[in-house]
XYZ file of C-alpha atoms in Angstrom:
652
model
C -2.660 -18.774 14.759
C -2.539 -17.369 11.277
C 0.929 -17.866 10.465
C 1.603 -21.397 12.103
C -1.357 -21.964 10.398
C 0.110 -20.934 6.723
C 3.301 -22.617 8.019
C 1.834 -25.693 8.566
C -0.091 -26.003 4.891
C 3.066 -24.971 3.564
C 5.005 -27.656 4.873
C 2.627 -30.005 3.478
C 2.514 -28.280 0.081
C 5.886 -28.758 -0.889
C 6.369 -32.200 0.635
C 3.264 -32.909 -1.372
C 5.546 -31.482 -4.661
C 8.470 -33.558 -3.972
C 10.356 -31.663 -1.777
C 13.009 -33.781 0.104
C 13.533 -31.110 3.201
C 10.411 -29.036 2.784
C 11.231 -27.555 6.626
C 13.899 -26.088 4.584
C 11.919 -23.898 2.588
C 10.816 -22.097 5.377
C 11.105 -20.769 8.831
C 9.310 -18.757 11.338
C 10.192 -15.120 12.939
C 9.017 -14.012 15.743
C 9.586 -11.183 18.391
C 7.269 -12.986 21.471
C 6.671 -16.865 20.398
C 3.216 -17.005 22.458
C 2.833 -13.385 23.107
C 0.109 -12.503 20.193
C -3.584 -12.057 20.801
C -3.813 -15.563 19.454
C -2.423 -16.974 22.701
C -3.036 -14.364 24.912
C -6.842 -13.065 24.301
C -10.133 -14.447 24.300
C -13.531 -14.208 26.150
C -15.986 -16.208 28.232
C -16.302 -19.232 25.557
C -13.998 -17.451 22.719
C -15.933 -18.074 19.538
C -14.745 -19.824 15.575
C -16.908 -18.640 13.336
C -17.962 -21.231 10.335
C -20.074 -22.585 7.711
C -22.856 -24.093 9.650
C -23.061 -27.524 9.602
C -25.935 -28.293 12.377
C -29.396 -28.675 12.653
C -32.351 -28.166 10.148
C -31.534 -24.820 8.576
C -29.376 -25.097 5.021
C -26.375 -23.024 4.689
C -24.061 -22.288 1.491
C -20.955 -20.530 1.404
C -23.079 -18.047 -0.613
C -25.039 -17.428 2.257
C -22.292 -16.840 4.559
C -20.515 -14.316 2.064
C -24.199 -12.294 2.544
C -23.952 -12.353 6.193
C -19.654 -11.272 5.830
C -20.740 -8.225 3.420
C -24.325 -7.207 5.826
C -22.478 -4.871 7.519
C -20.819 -2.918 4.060
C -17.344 -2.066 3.357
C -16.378 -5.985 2.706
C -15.339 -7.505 -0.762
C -17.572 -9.615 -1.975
C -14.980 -12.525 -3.573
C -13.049 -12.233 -0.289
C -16.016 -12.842 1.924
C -17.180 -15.813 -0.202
C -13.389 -17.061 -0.256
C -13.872 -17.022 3.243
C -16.912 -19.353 2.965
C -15.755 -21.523 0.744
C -12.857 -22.569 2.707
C -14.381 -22.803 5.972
C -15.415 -25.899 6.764
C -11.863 -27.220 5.176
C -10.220 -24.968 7.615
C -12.644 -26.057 10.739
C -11.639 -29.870 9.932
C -8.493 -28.813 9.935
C -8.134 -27.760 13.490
C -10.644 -30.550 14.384
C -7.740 -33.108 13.664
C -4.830 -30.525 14.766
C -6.317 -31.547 18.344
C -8.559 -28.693 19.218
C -11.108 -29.675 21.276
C -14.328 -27.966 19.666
C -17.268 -30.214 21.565
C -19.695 -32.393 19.235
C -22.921 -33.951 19.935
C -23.027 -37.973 20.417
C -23.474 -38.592 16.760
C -20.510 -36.348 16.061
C -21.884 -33.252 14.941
C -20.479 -29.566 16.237
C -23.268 -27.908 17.592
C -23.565 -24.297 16.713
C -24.987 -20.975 18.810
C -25.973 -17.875 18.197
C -22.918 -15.027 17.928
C -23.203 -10.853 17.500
C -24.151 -9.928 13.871
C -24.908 -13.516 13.259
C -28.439 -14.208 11.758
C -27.728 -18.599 12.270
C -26.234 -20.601 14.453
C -22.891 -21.065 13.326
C -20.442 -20.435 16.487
C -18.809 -22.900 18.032
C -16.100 -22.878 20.921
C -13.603 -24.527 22.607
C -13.812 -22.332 25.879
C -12.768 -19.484 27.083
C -9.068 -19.922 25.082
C -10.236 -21.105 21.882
C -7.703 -18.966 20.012
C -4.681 -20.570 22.190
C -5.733 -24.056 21.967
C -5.200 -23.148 17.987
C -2.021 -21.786 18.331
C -0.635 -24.749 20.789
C -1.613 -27.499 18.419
C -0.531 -25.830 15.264
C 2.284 -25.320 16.920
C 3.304 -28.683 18.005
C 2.410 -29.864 14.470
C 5.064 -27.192 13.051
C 7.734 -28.384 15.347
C 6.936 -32.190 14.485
C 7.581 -31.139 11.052
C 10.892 -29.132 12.054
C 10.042 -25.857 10.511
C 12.684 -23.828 11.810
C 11.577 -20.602 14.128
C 13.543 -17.946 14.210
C 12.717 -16.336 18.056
C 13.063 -13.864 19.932
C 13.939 -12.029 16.261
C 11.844 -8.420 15.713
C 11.248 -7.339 12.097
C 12.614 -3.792 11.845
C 12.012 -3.300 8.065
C 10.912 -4.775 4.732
C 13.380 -5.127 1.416
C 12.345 -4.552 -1.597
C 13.849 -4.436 -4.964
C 12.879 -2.832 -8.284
C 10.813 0.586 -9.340
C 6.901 0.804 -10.098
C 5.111 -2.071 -10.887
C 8.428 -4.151 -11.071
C 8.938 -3.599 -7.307
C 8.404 -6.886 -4.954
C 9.319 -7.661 -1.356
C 12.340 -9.837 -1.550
C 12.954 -10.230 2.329
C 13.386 -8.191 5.716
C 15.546 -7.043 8.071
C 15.353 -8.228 11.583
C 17.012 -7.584 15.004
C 17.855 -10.823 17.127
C 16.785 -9.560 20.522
C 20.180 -11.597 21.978
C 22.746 -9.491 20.174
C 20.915 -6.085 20.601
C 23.781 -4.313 22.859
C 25.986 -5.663 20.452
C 27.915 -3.977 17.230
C 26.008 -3.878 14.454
C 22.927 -3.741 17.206
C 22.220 -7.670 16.057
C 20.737 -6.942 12.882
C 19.967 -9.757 10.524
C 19.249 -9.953 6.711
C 16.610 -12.697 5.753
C 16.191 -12.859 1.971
C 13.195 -14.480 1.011
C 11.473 -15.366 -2.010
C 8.059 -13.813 0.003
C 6.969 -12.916 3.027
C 4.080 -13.638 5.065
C 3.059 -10.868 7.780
C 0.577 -11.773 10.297
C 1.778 -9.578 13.039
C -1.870 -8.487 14.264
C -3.477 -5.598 14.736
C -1.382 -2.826 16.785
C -3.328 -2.870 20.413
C -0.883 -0.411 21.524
C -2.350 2.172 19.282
C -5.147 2.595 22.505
C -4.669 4.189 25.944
C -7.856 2.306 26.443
C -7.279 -1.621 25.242
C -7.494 -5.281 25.553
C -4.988 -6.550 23.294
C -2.381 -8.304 25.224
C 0.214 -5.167 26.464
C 3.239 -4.479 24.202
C 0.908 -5.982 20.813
C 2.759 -3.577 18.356
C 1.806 -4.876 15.120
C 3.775 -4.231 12.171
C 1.634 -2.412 10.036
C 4.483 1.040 9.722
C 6.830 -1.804 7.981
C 4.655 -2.473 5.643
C 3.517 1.201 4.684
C 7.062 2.203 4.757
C 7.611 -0.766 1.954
C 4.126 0.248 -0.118
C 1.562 -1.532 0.679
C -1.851 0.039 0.808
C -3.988 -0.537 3.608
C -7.753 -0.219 3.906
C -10.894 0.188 6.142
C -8.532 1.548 9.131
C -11.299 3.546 10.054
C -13.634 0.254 11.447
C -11.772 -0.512 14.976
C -13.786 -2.586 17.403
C -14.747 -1.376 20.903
C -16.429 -3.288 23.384
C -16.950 -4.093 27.369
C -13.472 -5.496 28.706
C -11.792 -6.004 32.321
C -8.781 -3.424 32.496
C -6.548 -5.890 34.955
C -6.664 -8.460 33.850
C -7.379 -7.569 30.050
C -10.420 -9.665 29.313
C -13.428 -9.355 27.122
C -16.772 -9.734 28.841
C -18.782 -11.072 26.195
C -21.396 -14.245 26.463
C -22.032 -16.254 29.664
C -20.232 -12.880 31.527
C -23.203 -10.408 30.985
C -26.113 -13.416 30.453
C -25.933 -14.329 34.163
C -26.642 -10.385 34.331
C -24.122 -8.822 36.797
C -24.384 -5.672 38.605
C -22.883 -2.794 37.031
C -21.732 0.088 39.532
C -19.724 3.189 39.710
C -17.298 4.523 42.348
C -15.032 7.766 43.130
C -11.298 6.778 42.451
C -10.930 5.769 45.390
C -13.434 3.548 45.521
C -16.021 5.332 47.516
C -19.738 6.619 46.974
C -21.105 3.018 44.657
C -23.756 4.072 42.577
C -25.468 1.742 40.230
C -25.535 4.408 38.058
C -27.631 2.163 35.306
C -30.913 2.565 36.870
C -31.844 6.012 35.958
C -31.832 5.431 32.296
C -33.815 2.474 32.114
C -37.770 2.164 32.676
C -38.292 -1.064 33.983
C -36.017 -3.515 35.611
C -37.307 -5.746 32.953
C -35.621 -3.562 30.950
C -32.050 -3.152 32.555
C -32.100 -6.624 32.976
C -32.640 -8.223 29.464
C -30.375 -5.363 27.840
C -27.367 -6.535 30.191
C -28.583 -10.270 29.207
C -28.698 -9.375 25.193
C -24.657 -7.264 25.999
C -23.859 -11.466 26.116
C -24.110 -11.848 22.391
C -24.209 -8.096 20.784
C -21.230 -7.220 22.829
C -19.509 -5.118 20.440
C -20.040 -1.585 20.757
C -23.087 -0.886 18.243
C -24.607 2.621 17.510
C -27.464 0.796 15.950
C -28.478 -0.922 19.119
C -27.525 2.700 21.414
C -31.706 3.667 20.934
C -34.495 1.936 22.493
C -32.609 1.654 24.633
C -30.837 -1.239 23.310
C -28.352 -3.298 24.851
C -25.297 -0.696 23.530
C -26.648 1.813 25.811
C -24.671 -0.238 28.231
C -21.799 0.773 26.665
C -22.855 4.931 26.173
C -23.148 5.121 29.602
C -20.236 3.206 30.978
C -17.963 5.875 28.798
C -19.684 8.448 30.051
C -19.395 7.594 33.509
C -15.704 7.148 33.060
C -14.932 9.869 30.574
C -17.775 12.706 31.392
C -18.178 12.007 35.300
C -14.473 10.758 36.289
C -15.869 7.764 38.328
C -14.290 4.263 38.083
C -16.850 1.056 36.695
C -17.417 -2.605 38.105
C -18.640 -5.155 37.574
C -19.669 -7.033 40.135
C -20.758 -10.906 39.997
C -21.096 -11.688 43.565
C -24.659 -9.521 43.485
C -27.888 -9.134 41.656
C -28.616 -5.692 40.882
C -29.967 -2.971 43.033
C -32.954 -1.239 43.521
C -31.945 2.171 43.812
C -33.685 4.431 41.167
C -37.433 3.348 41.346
C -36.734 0.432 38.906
C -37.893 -2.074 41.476
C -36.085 -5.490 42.487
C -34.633 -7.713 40.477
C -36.250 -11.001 39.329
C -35.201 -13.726 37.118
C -39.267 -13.767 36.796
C -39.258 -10.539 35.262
C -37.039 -10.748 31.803
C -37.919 -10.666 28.293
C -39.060 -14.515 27.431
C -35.518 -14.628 25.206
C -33.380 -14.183 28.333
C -35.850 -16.184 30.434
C -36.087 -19.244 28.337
C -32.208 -19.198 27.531
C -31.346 -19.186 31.057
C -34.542 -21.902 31.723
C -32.531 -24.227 28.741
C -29.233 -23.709 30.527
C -30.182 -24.547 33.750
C -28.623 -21.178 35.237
C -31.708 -19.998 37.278
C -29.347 -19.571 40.856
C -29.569 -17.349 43.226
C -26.867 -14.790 42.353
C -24.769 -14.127 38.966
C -21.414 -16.117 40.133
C -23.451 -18.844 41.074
C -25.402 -18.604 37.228
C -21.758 -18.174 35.664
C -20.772 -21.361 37.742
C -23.755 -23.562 36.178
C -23.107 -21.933 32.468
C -19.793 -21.868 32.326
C -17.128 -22.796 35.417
C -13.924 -22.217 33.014
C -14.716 -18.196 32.853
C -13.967 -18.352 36.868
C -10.919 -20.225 37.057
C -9.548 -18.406 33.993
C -9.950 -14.976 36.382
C -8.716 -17.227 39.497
C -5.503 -17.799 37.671
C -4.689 -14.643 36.762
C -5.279 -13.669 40.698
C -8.983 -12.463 40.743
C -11.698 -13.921 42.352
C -14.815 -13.208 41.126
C -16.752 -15.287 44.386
C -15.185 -12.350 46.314
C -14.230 -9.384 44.597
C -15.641 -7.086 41.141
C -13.831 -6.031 38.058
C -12.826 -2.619 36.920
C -14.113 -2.523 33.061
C -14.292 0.006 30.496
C -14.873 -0.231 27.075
C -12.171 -1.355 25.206
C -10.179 -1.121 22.090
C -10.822 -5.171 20.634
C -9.993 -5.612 17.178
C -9.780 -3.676 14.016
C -11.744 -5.006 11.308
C -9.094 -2.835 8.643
C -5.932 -3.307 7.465
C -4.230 -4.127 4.140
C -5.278 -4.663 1.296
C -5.190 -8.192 0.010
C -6.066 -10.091 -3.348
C -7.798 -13.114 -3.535
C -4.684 -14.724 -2.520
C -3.748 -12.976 0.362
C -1.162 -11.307 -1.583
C -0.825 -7.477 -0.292
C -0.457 -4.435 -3.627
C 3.436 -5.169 -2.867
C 3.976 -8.533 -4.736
C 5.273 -11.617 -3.200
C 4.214 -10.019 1.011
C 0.867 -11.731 1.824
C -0.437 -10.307 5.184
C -2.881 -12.847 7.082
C -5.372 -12.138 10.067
C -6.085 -9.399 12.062
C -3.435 -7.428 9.798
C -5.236 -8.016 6.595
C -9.014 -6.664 8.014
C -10.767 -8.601 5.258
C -13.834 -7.754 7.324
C -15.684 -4.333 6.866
C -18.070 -2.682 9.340
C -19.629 -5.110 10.853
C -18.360 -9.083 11.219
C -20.181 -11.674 12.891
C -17.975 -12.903 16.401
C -15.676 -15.217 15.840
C -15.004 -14.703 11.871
C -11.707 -12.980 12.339
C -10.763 -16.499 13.617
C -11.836 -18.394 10.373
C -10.525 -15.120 8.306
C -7.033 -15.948 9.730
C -7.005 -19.418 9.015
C -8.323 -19.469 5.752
C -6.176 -16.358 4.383
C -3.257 -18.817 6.126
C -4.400 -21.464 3.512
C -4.860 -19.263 0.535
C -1.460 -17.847 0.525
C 0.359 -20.979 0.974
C -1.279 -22.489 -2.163
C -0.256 -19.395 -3.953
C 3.021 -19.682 -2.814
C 3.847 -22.728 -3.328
C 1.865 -23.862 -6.092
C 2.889 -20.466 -8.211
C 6.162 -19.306 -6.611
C 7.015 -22.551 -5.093
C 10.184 -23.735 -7.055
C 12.055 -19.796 -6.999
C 14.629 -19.346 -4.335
C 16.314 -15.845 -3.888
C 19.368 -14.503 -5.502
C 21.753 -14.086 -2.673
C 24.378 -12.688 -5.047
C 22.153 -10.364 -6.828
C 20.217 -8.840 -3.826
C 23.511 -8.755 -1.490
C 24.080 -4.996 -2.683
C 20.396 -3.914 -2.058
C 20.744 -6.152 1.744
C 23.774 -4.216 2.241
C 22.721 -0.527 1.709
C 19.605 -1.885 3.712
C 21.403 -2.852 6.887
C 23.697 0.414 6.517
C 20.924 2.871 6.140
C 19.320 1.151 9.553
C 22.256 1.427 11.481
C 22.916 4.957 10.725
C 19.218 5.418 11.664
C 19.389 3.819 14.757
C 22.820 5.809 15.727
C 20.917 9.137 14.621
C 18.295 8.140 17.142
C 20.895 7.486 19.620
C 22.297 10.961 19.064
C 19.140 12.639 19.427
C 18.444 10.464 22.392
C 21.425 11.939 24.778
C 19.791 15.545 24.702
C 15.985 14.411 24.169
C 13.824 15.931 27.139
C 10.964 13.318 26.453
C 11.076 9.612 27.345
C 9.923 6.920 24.786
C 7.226 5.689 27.205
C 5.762 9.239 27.423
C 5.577 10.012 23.478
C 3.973 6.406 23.381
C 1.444 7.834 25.924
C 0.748 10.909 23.893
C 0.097 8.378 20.897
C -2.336 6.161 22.861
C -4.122 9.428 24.394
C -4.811 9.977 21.265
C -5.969 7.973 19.541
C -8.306 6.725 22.172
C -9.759 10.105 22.642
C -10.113 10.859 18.745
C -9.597 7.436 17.005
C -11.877 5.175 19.540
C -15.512 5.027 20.028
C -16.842 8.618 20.286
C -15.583 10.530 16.621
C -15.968 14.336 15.348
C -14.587 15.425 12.475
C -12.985 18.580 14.606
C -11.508 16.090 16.699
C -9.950 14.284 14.588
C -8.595 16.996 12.265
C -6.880 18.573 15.366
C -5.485 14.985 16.369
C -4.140 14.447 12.724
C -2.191 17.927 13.365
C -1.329 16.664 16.528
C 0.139 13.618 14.872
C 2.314 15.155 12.690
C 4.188 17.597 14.725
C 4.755 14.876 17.075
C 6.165 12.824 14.071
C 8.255 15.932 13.280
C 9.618 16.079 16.716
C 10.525 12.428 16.757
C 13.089 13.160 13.918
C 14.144 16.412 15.261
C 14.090 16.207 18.560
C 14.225 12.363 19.083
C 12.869 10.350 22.446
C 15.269 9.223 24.899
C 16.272 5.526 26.741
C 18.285 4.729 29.468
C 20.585 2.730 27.580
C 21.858 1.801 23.852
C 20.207 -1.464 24.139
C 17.156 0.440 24.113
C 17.158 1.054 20.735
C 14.732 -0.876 19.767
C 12.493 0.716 21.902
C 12.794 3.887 19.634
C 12.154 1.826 16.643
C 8.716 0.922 17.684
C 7.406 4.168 19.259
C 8.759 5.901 15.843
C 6.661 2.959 14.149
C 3.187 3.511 16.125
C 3.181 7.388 15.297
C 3.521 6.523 11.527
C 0.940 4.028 12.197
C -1.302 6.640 14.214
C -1.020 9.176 11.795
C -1.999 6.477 9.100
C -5.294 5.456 10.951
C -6.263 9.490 11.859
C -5.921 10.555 8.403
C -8.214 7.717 7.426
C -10.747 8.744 10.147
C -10.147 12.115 9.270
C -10.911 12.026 5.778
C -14.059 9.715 6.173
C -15.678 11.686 8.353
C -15.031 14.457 5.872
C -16.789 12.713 3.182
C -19.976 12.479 5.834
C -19.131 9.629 7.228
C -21.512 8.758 10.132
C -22.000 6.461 13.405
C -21.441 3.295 12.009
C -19.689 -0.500 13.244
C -18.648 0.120 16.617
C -17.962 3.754 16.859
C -20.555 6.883 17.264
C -19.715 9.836 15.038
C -21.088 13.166 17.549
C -23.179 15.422 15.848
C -25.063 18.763 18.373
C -27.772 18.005 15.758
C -28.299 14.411 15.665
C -30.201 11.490 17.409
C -30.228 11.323 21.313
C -28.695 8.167 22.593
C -30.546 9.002 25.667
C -33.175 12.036 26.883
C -31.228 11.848 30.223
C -27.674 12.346 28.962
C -28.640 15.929 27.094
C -26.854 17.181 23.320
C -23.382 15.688 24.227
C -23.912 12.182 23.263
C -25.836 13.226 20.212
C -24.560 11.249 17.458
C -24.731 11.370 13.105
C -26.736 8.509 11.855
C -24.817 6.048 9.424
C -24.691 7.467 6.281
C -25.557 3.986 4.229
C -24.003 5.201 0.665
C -20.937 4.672 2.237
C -21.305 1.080 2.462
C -20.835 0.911 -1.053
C -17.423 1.542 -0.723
C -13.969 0.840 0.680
C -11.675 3.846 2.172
C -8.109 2.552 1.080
C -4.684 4.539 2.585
C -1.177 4.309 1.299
C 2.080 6.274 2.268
C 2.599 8.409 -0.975
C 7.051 9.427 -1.819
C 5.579 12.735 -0.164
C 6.096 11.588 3.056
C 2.138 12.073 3.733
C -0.865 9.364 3.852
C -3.593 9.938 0.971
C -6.725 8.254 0.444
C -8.921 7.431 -1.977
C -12.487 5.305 -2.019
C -13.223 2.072 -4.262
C -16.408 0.456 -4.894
C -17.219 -2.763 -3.120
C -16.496 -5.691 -5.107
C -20.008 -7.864 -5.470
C -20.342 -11.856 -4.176
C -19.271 -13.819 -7.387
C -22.156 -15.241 -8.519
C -20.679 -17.848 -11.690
C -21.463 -21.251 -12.300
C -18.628 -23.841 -12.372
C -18.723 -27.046 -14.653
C -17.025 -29.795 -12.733
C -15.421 -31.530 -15.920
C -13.821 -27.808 -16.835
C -12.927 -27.051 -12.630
C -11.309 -30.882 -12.677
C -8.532 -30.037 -15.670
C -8.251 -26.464 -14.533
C -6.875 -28.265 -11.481
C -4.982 -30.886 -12.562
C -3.298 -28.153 -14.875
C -2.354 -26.101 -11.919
C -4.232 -22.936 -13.655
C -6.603 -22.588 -10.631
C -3.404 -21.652 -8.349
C -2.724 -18.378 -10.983
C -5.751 -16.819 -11.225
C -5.587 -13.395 -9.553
């Protein structure tokens, strides 16, 4: 959604400057047209985030920078970038076609989100994400942007030394010519490049980005660029088959949560014991609707992230399998007493009163609320009138990735990186604003591009040397893999395994700095082994497959040493992830020292963790203080002729 986005504003930027052909400025690469989380993710009514625009409350863009930097770890000029731009980037997709519902005078009614202290969600269902990407994407094909697909990025170009160097293109494999000589590799020159590849789900054992999400973030180490925050992944309640976040109207109509053996026998609704009161259970499954995220502030209480505690445990500690199960209220068993619509906090009651979902049974609430969350399971072969899901919680999103200037421009000039890669967001950010994040950064680097960069073209003749040592030095990597690949004793799809064991088990949502020092080891040797020892394929078309399992263990090593070395510096339980500690807070009396976890240690939210690939061949990192909300005035006389002059487009 990103990058069609930036496509699309790009289009309309140059054909705004004169440009005859503008579609021939620029064109599109992509491994899976339609297979990013864009298109392929989303949740019970998938959320935009926004400047609020409804009702009696006021909000600025100031404002909404506050509620972007609550959580810590966020730029401040990014965040208020971010607020500035939103309601231009809203209207935007308003009149691209997607269908975000309005009130009878016209206004887009706004609801509640996690970490959101207003009103200012809105949706367009349960795919709001893929209704963006279909209509941007018609719009780029009515323009005739070209779109270079199925074509994989294998590596970045650059060109100069120190602070001369600059991306000046990439190397790509077109999937059709793989098996061929040469393996089908392609040279793209380009004045810049514009990554917005997504965050790499397959970094998780444990994960609902869509399966085979890859990301791209080891080609953009490899060329320089310094990433940041790779520490803050999201975790949060998800179905395993299908992948599917169950966020909002899922847990509001309060479903019952059970546990089985593996094979399915001995249910136990294994919630009960740790809750007081049915009221209790209840509301706290209700409340999992909007502060679905995993959140070690709401773990005590209990609080609704208890949920979450206990479903790991049950899976992790206990071995047993978890539903959810919509076809029945929940049990009894444990002395809680019955359930009761009559007995829930007055939030949950009244919000269910308003919605008219007061029914006998959760399908048949989730049926009045929201029908579209059924037939999205129906069509990809569950049915939730007849049978449960099997959930755990899940790698989501990771609120990290590279660093970016106020442009969108990454520390390697002329590659911007957009959405989920960028992580403009910190700890904490509000549901929904990874949405807005991506289509704003989409805007900001296509008026930097072409407003700044616009009118340069590459120099074919100068750069062909540099493109050809570039597409010589891949091929002989990709025939040393080969080599190694005839005697290798370990298949590709088990070292991937190893990577996504992992990192789920050290890198996800229970940390300890023992853990994750032995993991980084862990990391390295297998990196070491990849070169030495190499992976092996059935075939020499396989290559590719190689190339990416080489790229997630850079990219796991890159996101352990950043967990690593936080946690060194006292890092503690903090966004969505709970940092262990034999002497800390009890999530729960009942569940003993185990799932005693480190408080947050707040001084840290003062800073930023950034992490670069130094010429040593090893990730270092180093901590920067948060930059504050920008708080100057602006004089419209002096903003309209810094404007009309074009300086506003060059300031960094």
């Amino acid at each position: 959604a990103a990058a069609l986005n930036c496509a699309e504003h790009l289009y309309r930027f140059f054909q705004e400057a004169g440009e005859p052909h503008p579609e021939d400025r620029l064109c599109l690469l992509t491994a899976g047209l339609g297979a990013g989380a864009s298109h392929c993710s989303g949740s019970d009514k998938q959320t935009y985030y926004k400047l609020g625009i409804q009702g009696k409350t006021p909000d600025t863009p100031h404002d909404f920078a506050v509620t972007l930097t609550a959580g810590g770890c966020t730029h401040g000029d990014l965040a208020l970038i971010e607020g500035e731009n939103s309601l231009r980037e809203f209207y935007h997709l308003v009149e691209n076609g997607v269908p975000f519902p309005h009130n009878a005078r016209g206004g887009f009614v706004g609801y509640k989100t996690d970490h959101d202290p207003r009103q200012r969600a809105t949706s367009a269902g349960p795919w709001t994400s893929r209704f963006m990407v279909r209509q941007s994407l018609a719009q780029v094909r009515r323009y005739g942007i070209p779109i270079l697909h199925p074509m994989e990025a294998v590596a970045l170009l650059t060109h100069g030394e120190g602070a001369d160097r600059r991306c000046v293109g990439l190397l790509a494999v077109e999937h059709r010519r793989a098996g061929a000589e040469g393996y089908g590799l392609v040279v793209i020159l380009a004045e810049n490049v514009v990554m917005a590849t997504g965050g790499p789900g397959e970094l998780y054992a444990v994960s609902v980005y869509p399966i085979h999400q890859m990301g791209a973030h080891a080609l953009c180490f490899a060329a320089g660029a310094v990433a940041h925050n790779l520490t803050e992944s999201q975790f949060g309640l998800a179905s395993l088959r299908p992948r599917w976040n169950l966020s909002g109207t899922y847990q509001q109509v309060i479903p019952r949560y059970y546990s089985t053996n593996a094979d399915g026998s001995d249910p136990q609704e294994f919630l009960n014991p740790f809750f007081t009161s049915r009221r209790a259970l209840a509301t706290s499954i209700f409340l999992k609707g909007y502060q679905w995220p995993f959140d070690p502030d709401r773990v005590t209480g209990p609080g609704s992230s208890l949920i979450d505690v206990l479903v790991e445990h049950e899976r992790a500690e206990r071995g047993r399998r978890v539903w959810l199960d919509f076809t029945r209220n929940p049990g009894d068993s444990g002395g809680i007493g019955p359930f009761s619509l009559a007995d829930l906090e007055p939030e949950a009651r009244a919000y269910l009163e308003r919605s008219g979902a007061l029914q006998e049974t959760p399908i048949l609430r989730l049926a009045k609320m929201n029908p579209a969350s059924i037939d999205l399971y129906r069509e990809r072969g569950v049915d939730l009138w007849r049978e449960p899901l099997e959930i755990a919680v899940c790698a989501q999103h990771n609120n990290g990735g590279f660093v970016v200037d106020r442009w969108w421009e990454s520390t390697l000039p002329h590659l911007f990186v957009i959405g989920e890669q960028a992580g403009t967001h910190g700890v904490k950010r509000p549901g929904g604003s990874a949405l807005n994040a991506g289509q704003v950064g989409g805007l900001r680097a296509a008026q930097r591009i072409a407003h700044v960069y616009g009118d340069r073209m590459p120099d074919a003749n100068a750069l062909a040397p540099l493109a050809a040592a570039a597409l010589a030095s891949t091929v002989a990597h990709i025939d040393a893999h080969l080599r190694r690949a005839a005697n290798a004793s370990r298949r590709v799809e088990e070292v991937q395994r190893e990577i996504q064991a992992r990192m789920s088990a050290c890198g996800g949502m229970r940390r300890r700095l023992e853990d994750a020092a032995r993991a980084l080891e862990g990391a390295r040797r297998l990196r070491q082994q990849i070169h030495t020892e190499g992976m092996r394929v059935e075939a020499r078309r396989d290559f590719l497959k190689l190339l990416r399992a080489e790229a997630l263990c850079l990219t796991h090593l890159a996101y352990l040493t950043a967990i690593r070395d936080l946690l060194a510096r006292g890092g503690g339980s903090r966004g969505s992830h709970l940092v262990l500690d034999s002497e800390g807070v009890a999530a729960h009396p009942a569940l003993g020292d185990g799932w005693r976890f480190r408080p947050e240690n707040l001084a840290l939210r003062q800073e930023v963790q950034e992490v670069w690939l130094g010429d040593d061949g090893e990730f270092h990192t180093r901590s920067v203080p948060v930059r504050p909300i920008p708080t100057e005035e602006y004089w419209f006389e002096n903003t309209w002729e810094e404007y009309r002059s074009g300086r506003v487009f060059t300031e960094g």
